[in-house]
PDB file of C-alpha atoms in Angstrom:
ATOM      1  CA  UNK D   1     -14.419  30.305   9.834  1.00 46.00           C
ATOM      2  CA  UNK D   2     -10.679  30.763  10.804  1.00 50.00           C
ATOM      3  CA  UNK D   3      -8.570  31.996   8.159  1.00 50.00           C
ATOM      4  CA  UNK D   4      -5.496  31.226   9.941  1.00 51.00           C
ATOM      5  CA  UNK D   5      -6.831  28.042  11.061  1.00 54.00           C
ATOM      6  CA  UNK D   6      -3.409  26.538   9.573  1.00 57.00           C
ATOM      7  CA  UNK D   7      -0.867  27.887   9.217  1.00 56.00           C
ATOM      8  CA  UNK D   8       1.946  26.429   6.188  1.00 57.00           C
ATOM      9  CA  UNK D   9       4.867  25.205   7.494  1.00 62.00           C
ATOM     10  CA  UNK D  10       6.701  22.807   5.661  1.00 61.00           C
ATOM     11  CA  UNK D  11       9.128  21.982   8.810  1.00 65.00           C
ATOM     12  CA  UNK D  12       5.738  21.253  10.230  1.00 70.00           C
ATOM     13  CA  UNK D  13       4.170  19.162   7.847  1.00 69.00           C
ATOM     14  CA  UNK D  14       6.996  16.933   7.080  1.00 71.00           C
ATOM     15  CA  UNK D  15       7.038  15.881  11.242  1.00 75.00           C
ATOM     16  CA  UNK D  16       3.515  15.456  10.866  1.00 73.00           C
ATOM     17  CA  UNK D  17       4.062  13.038   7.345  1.00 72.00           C
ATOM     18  CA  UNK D  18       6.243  10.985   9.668  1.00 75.00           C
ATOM     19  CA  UNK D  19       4.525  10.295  12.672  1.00 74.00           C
ATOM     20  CA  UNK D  20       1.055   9.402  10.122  1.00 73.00           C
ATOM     21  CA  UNK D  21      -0.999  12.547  10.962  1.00 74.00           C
ATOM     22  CA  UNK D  22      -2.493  15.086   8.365  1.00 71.00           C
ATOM     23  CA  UNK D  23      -4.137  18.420   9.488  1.00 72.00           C
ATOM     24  CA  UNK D  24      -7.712  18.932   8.099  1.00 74.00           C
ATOM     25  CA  UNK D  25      -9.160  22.389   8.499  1.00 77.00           C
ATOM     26  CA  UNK D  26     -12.754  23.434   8.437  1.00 79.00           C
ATOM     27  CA  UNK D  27     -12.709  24.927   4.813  1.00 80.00           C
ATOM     28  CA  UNK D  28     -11.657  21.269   3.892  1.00 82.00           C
ATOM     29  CA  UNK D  29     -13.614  19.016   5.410  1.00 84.00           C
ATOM     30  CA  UNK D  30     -16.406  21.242   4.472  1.00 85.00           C
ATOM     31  CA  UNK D  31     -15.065  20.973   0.808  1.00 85.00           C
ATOM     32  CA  UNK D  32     -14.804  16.799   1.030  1.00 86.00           C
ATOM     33  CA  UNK D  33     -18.551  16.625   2.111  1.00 86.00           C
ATOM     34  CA  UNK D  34     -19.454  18.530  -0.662  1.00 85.00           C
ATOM     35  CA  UNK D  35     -17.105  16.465  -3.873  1.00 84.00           C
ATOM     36  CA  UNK D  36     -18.330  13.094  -1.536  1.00 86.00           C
ATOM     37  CA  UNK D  37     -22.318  13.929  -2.645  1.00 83.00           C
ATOM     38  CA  UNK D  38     -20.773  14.142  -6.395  1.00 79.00           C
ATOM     39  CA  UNK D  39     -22.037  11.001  -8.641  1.00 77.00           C
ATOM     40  CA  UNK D  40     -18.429  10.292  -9.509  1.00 78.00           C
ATOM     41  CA  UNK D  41     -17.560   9.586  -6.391  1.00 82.00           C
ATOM     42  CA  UNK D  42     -19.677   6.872  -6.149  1.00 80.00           C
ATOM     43  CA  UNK D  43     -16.989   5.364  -9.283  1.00 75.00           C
ATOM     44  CA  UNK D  44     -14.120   6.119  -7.745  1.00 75.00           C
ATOM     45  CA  UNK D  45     -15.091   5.048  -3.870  1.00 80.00           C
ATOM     46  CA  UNK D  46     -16.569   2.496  -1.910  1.00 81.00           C
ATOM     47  CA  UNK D  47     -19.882   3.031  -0.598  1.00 84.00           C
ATOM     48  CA  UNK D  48     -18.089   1.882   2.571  1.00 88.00           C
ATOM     49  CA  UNK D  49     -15.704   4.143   2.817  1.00 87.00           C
ATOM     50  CA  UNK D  50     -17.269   7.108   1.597  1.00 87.00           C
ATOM     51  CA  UNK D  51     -19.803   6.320   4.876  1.00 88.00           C
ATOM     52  CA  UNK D  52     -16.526   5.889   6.910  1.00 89.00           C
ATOM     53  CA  UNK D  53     -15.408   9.476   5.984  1.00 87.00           C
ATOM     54  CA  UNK D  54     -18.781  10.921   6.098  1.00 86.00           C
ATOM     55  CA  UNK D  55     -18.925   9.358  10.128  1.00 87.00           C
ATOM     56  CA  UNK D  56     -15.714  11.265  10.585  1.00 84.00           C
ATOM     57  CA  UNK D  57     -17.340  14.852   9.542  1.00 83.00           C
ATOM     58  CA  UNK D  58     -20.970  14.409  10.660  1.00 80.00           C
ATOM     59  CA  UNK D  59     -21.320  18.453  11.863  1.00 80.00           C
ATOM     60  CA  UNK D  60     -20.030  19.977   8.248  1.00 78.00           C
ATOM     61  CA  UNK D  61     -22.154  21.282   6.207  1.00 78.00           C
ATOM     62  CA  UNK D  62     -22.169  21.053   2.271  1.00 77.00           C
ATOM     63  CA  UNK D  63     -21.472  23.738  -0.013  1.00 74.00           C
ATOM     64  CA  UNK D  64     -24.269  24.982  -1.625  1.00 70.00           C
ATOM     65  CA  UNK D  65     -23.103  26.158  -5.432  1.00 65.00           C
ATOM     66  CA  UNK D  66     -26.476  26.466  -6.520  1.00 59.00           C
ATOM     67  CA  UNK D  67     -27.950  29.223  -7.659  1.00 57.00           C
ATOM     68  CA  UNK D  68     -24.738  31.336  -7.044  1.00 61.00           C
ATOM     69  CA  UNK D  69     -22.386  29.304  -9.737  1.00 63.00           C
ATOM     70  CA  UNK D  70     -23.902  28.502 -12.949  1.00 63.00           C
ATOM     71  CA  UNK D  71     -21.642  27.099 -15.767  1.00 64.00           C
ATOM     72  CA  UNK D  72     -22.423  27.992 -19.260  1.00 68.00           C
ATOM     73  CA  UNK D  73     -21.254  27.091 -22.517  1.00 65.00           C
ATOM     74  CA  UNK D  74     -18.133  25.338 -20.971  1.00 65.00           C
ATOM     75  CA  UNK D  75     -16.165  23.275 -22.746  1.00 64.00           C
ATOM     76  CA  UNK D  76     -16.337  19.625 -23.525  1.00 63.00           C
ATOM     77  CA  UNK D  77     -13.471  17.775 -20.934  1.00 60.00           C
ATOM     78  CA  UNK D  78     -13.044  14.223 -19.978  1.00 60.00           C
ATOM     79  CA  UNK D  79     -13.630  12.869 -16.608  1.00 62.00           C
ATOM     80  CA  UNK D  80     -10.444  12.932 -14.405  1.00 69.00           C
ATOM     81  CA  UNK D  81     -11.523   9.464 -13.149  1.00 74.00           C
ATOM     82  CA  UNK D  82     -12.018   5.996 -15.218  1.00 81.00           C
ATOM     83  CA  UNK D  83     -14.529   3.128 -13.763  1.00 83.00           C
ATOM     84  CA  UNK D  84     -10.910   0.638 -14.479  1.00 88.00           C
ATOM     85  CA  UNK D  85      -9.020   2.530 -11.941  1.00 88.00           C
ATOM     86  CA  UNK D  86     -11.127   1.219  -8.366  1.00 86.00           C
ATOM     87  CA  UNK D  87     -10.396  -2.738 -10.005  1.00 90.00           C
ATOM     88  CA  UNK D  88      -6.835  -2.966 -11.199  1.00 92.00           C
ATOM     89  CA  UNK D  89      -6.586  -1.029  -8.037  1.00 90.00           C
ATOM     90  CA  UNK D  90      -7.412  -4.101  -6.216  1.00 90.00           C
ATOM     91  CA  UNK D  91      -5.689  -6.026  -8.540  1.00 92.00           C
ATOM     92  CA  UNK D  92      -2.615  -4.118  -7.933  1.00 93.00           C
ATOM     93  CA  UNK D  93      -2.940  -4.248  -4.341  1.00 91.00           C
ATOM     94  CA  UNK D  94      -3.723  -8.008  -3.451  1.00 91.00           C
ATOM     95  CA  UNK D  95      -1.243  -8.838  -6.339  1.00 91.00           C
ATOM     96  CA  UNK D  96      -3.217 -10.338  -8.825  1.00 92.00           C
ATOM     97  CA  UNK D  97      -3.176 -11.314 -12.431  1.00 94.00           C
ATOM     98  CA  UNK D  98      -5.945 -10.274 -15.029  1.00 94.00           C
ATOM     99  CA  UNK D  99      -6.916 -10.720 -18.907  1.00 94.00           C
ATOM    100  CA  UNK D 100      -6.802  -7.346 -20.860  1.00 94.00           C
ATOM    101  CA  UNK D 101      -8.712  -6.941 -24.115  1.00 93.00           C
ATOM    102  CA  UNK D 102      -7.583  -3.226 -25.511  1.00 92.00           C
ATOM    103  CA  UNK D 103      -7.618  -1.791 -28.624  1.00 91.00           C
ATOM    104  CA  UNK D 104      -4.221  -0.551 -30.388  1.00 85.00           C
ATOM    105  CA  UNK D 105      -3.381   2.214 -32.086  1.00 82.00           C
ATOM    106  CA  UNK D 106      -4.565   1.275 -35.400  1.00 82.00           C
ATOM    107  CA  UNK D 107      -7.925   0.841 -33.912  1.00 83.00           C
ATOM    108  CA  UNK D 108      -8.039  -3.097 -33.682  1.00 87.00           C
ATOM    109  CA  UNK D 109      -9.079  -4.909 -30.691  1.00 89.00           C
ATOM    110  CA  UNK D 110      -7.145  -7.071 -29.340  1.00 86.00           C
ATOM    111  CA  UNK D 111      -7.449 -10.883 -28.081  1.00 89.00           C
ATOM    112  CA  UNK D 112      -7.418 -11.575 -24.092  1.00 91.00           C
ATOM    113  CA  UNK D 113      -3.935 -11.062 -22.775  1.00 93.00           C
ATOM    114  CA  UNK D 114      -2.661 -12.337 -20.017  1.00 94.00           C
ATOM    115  CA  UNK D 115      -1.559  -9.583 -17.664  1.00 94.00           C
ATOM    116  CA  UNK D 116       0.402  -8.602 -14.461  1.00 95.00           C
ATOM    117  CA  UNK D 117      -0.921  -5.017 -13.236  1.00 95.00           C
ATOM    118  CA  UNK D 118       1.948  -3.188 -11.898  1.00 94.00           C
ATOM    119  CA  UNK D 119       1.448   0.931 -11.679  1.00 92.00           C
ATOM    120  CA  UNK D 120      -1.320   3.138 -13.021  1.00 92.00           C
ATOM    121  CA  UNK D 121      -0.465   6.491 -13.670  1.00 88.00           C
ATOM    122  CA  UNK D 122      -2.173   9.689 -14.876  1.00 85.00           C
ATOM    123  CA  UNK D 123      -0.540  12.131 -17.499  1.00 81.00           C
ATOM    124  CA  UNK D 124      -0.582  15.549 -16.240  1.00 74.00           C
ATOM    125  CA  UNK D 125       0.265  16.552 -19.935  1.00 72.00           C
ATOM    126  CA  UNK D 126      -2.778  14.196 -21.753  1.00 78.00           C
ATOM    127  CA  UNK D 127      -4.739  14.559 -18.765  1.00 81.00           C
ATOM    128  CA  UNK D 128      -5.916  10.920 -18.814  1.00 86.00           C
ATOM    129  CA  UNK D 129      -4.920   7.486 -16.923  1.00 90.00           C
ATOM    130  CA  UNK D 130      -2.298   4.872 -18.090  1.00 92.00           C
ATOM    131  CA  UNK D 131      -2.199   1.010 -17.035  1.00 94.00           C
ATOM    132  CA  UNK D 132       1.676  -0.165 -17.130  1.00 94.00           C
ATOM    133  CA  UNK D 133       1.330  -4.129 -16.805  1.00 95.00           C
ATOM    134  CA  UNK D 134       3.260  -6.856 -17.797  1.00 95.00           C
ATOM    135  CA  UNK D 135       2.554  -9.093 -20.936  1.00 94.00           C
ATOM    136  CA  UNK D 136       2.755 -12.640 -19.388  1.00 93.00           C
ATOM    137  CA  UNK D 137       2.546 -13.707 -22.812  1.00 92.00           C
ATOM    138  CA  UNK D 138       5.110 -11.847 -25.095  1.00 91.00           C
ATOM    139  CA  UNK D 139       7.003 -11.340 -21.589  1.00 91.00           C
ATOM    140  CA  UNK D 140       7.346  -7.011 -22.029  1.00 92.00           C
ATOM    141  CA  UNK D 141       6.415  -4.192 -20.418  1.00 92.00           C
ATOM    142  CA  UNK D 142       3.330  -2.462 -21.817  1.00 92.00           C
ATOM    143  CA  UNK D 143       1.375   1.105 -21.130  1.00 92.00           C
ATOM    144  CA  UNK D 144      -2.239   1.306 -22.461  1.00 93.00           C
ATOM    145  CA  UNK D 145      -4.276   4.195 -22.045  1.00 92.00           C
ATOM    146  CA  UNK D 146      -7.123   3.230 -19.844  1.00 92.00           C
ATOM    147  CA  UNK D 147      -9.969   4.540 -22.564  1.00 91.00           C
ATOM    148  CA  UNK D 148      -8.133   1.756 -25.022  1.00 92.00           C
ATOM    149  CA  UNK D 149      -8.561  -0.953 -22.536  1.00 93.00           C
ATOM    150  CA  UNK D 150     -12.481  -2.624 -23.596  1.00 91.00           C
ATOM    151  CA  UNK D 151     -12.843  -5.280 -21.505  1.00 91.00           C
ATOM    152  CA  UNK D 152     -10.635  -6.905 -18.052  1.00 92.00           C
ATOM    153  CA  UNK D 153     -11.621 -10.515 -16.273  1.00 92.00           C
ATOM    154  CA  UNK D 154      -9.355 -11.742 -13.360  1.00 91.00           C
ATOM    155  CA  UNK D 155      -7.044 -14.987 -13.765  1.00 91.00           C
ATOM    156  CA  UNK D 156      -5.513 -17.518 -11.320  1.00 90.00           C
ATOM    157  CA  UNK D 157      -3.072 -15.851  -9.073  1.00 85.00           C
ATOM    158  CA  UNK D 158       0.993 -16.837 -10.264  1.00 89.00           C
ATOM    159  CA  UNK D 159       3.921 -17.974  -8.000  1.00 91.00           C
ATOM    160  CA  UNK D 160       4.954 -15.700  -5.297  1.00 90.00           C
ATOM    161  CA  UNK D 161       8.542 -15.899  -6.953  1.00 92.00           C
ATOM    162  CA  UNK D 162       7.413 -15.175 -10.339  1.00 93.00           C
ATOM    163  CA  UNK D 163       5.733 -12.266  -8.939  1.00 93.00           C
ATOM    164  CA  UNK D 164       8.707 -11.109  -7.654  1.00 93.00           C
ATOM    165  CA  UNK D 165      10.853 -11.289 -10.193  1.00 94.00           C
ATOM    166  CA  UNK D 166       8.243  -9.418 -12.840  1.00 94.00           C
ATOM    167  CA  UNK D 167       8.104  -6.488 -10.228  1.00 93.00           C
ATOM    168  CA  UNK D 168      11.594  -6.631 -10.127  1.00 93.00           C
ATOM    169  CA  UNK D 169      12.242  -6.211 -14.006  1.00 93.00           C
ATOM    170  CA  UNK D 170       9.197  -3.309 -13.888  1.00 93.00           C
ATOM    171  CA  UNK D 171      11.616  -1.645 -11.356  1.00 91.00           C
ATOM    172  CA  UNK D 172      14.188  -1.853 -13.612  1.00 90.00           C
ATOM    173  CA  UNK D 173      12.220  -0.540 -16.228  1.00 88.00           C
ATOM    174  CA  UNK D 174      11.302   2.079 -15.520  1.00 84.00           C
ATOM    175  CA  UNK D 175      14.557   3.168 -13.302  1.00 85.00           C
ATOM    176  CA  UNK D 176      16.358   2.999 -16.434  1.00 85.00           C
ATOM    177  CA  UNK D 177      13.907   6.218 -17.571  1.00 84.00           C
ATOM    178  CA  UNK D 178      14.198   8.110 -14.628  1.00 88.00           C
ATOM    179  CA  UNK D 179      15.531  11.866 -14.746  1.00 92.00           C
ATOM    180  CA  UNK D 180      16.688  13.402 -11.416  1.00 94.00           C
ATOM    181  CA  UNK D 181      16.948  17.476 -10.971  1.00 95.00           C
ATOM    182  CA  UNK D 182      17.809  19.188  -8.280  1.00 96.00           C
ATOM    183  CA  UNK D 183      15.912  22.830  -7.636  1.00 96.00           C
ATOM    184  CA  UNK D 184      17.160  25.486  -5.479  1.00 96.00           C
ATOM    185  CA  UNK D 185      14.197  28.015  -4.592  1.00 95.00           C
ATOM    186  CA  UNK D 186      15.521  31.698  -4.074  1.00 94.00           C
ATOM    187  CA  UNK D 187      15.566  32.425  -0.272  1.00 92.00           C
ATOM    188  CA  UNK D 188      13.870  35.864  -0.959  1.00 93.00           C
ATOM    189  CA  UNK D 189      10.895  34.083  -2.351  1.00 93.00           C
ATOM    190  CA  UNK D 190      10.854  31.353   0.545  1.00 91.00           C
ATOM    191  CA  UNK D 191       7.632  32.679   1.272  1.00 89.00           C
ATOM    192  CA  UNK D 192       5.776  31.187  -1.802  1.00 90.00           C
ATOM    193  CA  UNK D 193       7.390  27.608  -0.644  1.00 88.00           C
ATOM    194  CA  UNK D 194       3.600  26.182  -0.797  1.00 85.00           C
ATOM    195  CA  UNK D 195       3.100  27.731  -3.983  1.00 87.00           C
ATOM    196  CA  UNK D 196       6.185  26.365  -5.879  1.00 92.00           C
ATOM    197  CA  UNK D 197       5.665  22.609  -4.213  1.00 89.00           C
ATOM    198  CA  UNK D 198       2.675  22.597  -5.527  1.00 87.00           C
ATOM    199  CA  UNK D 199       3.638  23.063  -9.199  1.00 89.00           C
ATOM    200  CA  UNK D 200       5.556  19.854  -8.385  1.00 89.00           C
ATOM    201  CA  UNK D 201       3.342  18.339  -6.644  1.00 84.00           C
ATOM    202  CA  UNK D 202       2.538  15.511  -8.956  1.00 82.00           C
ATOM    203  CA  UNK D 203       6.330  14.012  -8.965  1.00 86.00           C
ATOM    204  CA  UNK D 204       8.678  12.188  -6.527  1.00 86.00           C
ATOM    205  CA  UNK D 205      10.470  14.286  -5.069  1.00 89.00           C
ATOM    206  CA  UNK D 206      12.659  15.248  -1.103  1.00 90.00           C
ATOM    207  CA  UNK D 207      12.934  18.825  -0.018  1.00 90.00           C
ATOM    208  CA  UNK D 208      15.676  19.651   2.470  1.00 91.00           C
ATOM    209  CA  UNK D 209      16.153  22.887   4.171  1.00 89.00           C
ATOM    210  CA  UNK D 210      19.157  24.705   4.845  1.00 89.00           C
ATOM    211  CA  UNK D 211      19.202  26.873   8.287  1.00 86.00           C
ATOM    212  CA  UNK D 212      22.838  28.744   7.081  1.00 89.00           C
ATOM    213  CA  UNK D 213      21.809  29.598   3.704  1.00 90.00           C
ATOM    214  CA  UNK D 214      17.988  29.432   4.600  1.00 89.00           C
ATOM    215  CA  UNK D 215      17.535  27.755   1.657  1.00 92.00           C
ATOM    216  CA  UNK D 216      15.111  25.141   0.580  1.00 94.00           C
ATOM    217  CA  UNK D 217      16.294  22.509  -2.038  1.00 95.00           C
ATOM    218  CA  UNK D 218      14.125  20.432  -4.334  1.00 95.00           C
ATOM    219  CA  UNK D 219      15.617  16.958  -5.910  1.00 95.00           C
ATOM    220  CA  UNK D 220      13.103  16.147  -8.444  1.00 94.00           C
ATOM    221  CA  UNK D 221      12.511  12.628  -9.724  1.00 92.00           C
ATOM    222  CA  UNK D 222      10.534  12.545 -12.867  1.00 89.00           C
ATOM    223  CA  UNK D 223      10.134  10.150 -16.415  1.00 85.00           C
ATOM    224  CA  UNK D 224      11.972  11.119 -19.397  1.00 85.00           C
ATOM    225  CA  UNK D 225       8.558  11.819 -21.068  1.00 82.00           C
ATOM    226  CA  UNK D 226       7.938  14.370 -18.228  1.00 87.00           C
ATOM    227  CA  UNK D 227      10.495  16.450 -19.117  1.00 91.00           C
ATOM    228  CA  UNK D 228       8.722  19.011 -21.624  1.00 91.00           C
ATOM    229  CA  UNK D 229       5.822  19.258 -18.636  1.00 90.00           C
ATOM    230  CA  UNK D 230       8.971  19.915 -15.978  1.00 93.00           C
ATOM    231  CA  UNK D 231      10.118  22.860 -18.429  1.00 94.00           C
ATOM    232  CA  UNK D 232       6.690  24.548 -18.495  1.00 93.00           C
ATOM    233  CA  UNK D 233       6.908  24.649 -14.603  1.00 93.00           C
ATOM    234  CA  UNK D 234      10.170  25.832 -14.196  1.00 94.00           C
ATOM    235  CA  UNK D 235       9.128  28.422 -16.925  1.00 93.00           C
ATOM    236  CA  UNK D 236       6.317  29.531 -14.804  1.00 92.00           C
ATOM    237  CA  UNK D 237       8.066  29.406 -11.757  1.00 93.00           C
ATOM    238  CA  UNK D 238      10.566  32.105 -13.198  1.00 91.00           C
ATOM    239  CA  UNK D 239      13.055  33.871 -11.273  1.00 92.00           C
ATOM    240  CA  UNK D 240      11.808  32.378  -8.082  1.00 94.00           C
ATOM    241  CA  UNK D 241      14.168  28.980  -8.740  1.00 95.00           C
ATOM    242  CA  UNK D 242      17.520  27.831 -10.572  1.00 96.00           C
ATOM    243  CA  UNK D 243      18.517  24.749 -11.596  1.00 96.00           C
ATOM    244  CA  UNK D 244      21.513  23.262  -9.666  1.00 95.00           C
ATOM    245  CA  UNK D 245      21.797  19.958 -11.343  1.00 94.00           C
ATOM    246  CA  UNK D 246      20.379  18.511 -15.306  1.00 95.00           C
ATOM    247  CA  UNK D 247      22.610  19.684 -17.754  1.00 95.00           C
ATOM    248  CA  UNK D 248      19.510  19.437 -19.961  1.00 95.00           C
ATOM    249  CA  UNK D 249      17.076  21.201 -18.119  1.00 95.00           C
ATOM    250  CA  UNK D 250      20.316  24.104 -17.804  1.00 96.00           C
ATOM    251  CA  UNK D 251      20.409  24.139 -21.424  1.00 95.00           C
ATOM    252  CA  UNK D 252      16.754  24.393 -22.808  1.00 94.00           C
ATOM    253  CA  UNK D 253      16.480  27.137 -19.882  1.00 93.00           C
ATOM    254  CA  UNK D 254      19.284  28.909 -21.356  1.00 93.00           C
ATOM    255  CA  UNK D 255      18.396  28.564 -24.837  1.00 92.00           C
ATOM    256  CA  UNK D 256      14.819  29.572 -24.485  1.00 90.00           C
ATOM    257  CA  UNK D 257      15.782  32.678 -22.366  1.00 89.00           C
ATOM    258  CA  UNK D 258      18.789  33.693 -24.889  1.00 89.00           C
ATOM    259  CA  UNK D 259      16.342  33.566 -28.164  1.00 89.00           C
ATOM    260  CA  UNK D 260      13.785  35.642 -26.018  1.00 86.00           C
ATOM    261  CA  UNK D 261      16.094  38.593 -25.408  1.00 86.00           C
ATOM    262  CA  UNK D 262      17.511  38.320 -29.081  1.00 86.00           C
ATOM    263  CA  UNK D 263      13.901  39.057 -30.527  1.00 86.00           C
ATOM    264  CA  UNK D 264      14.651  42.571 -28.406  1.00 85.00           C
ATOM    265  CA  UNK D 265      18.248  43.139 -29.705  1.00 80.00           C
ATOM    266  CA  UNK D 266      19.893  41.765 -26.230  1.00 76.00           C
ATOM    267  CA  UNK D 267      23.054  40.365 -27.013  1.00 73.00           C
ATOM    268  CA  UNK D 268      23.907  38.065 -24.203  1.00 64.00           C
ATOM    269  CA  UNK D 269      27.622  37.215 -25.107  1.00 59.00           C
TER     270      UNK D 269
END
């Protein structure tokens, strides 16, 4: 295999994102053989397009972990996917409505409730899936952890306009939650660009580049409950990034850095 078979550039990438093409190299298509022949992906794909992709990589061959990795004692972790996901999915998609039967906090299950499916996202910080839907019935905005939600059966599709103008109040929603931050990475460390993307990689965000300063600049667009998992990345990002814009983000920085050095007798003022 190549080792230099590609070669990070995010000036590259980004004309690549535009025009709709994605470089694969061998080492991945190789690995996406392999996680295809998982059971889970059975779950989480369709057996026609898992044949699709497999007709697109006939001539890899599968990684072979056995005998050479053997797992012991490990401990017990959910699975990253939920059987849910592939049908509100669809639901989503083709703009559907659905009954949801969940159970709430205190345990109780609830009746059939007439839903809207609008976004399903997955807590980097709880490492499990949420469903945020619209009651058609109470007329709110909920979030239900997908493990909650017992039971699902599809209703009669609502007015186009109706539709509309629940997505539009989601929008609104969930704008009105939004934090912004914008991240300036160090040019000296330019060369870990890949690496420090990818501790972001599971938010919104626009990178611009700077050919004067040679500079690359991150705006970050992330939910106010994100904000504690945003720290623990900048923390672990270190000196290789400052904080242009969030007074917040500024100050817990700060504050966590000035308590640090006073444990040592560093007087910062």
């Amino acid at each position: 295999m190549n080792l230099f078979e590609k070669i990070f550039s995010y000036q590259l990438t980004s004309v690549l994102e535009e025009h709709g093409t994605y470089t694969l190299t061998t080492q991945e298509r190789i690995w996406l053989k392999t996680m295809l022949d998982h059971p889970i992906a059975g779950e989480a794909l369709s057996a026609d397009l898992i044949a699709k992709i497999i007709d697109c990589i006939p001539e890899e061959q599968q990684l072979l972990f056995q005998p050479a990795l053997v797992e012991k004692a490990g401990s017990h972790h959910h699975h990253m996917y939920h059987t849910l996901i592939q049908p509100l999915r669809k639901s989503i998609r083709q703009q559907e409505c659905v009954s949801i039967q969940y159970e709430n906090k205190h345990g109780q299950v609830t009746g059939m409730q007439p839903a809207v499916p609008w976004r399903l996202e997955f807590s980097m910080v709880k490492r499990e899936w949420y469903l945020i839907w619209y009651n058609l019935r109470s007329q709110v905005a909920m979030t239900t952890r997908l493990i909650r939600i017992t039971q699902i059966e599809d209703l009669p599709a609502i007015e186009s306009t109706q539709y509309n103008q629940i997505q539009q109040y989601m929008e609104q929603k969930a704008t009105a939650n939004q934090h912004q931050a914008l991240i300036q990475i160090l040019p000296q460390y330019n060369i870990e660009l890949s690496r420090i993307l990818h501790a972001f990689s599971c938010f919104e965000k626009q990178v611009e580049f700077s050919e004067d300063t040679q500079t690359y600049r991150i705006h970050l667009v992330f939910d106010g409950s994100e904000t504690h998992y945003v720290l623990s990345k900048l923390r672990s990002l270190g000196k290789r990034v400052v904080v242009l814009e969030n007074n917040y983000l500024q100050w817990r920085l700060f504050d966590a850095s000035t308590k640090a050095l006073s444990r040592y007798g560093i007087d910062q003022s």
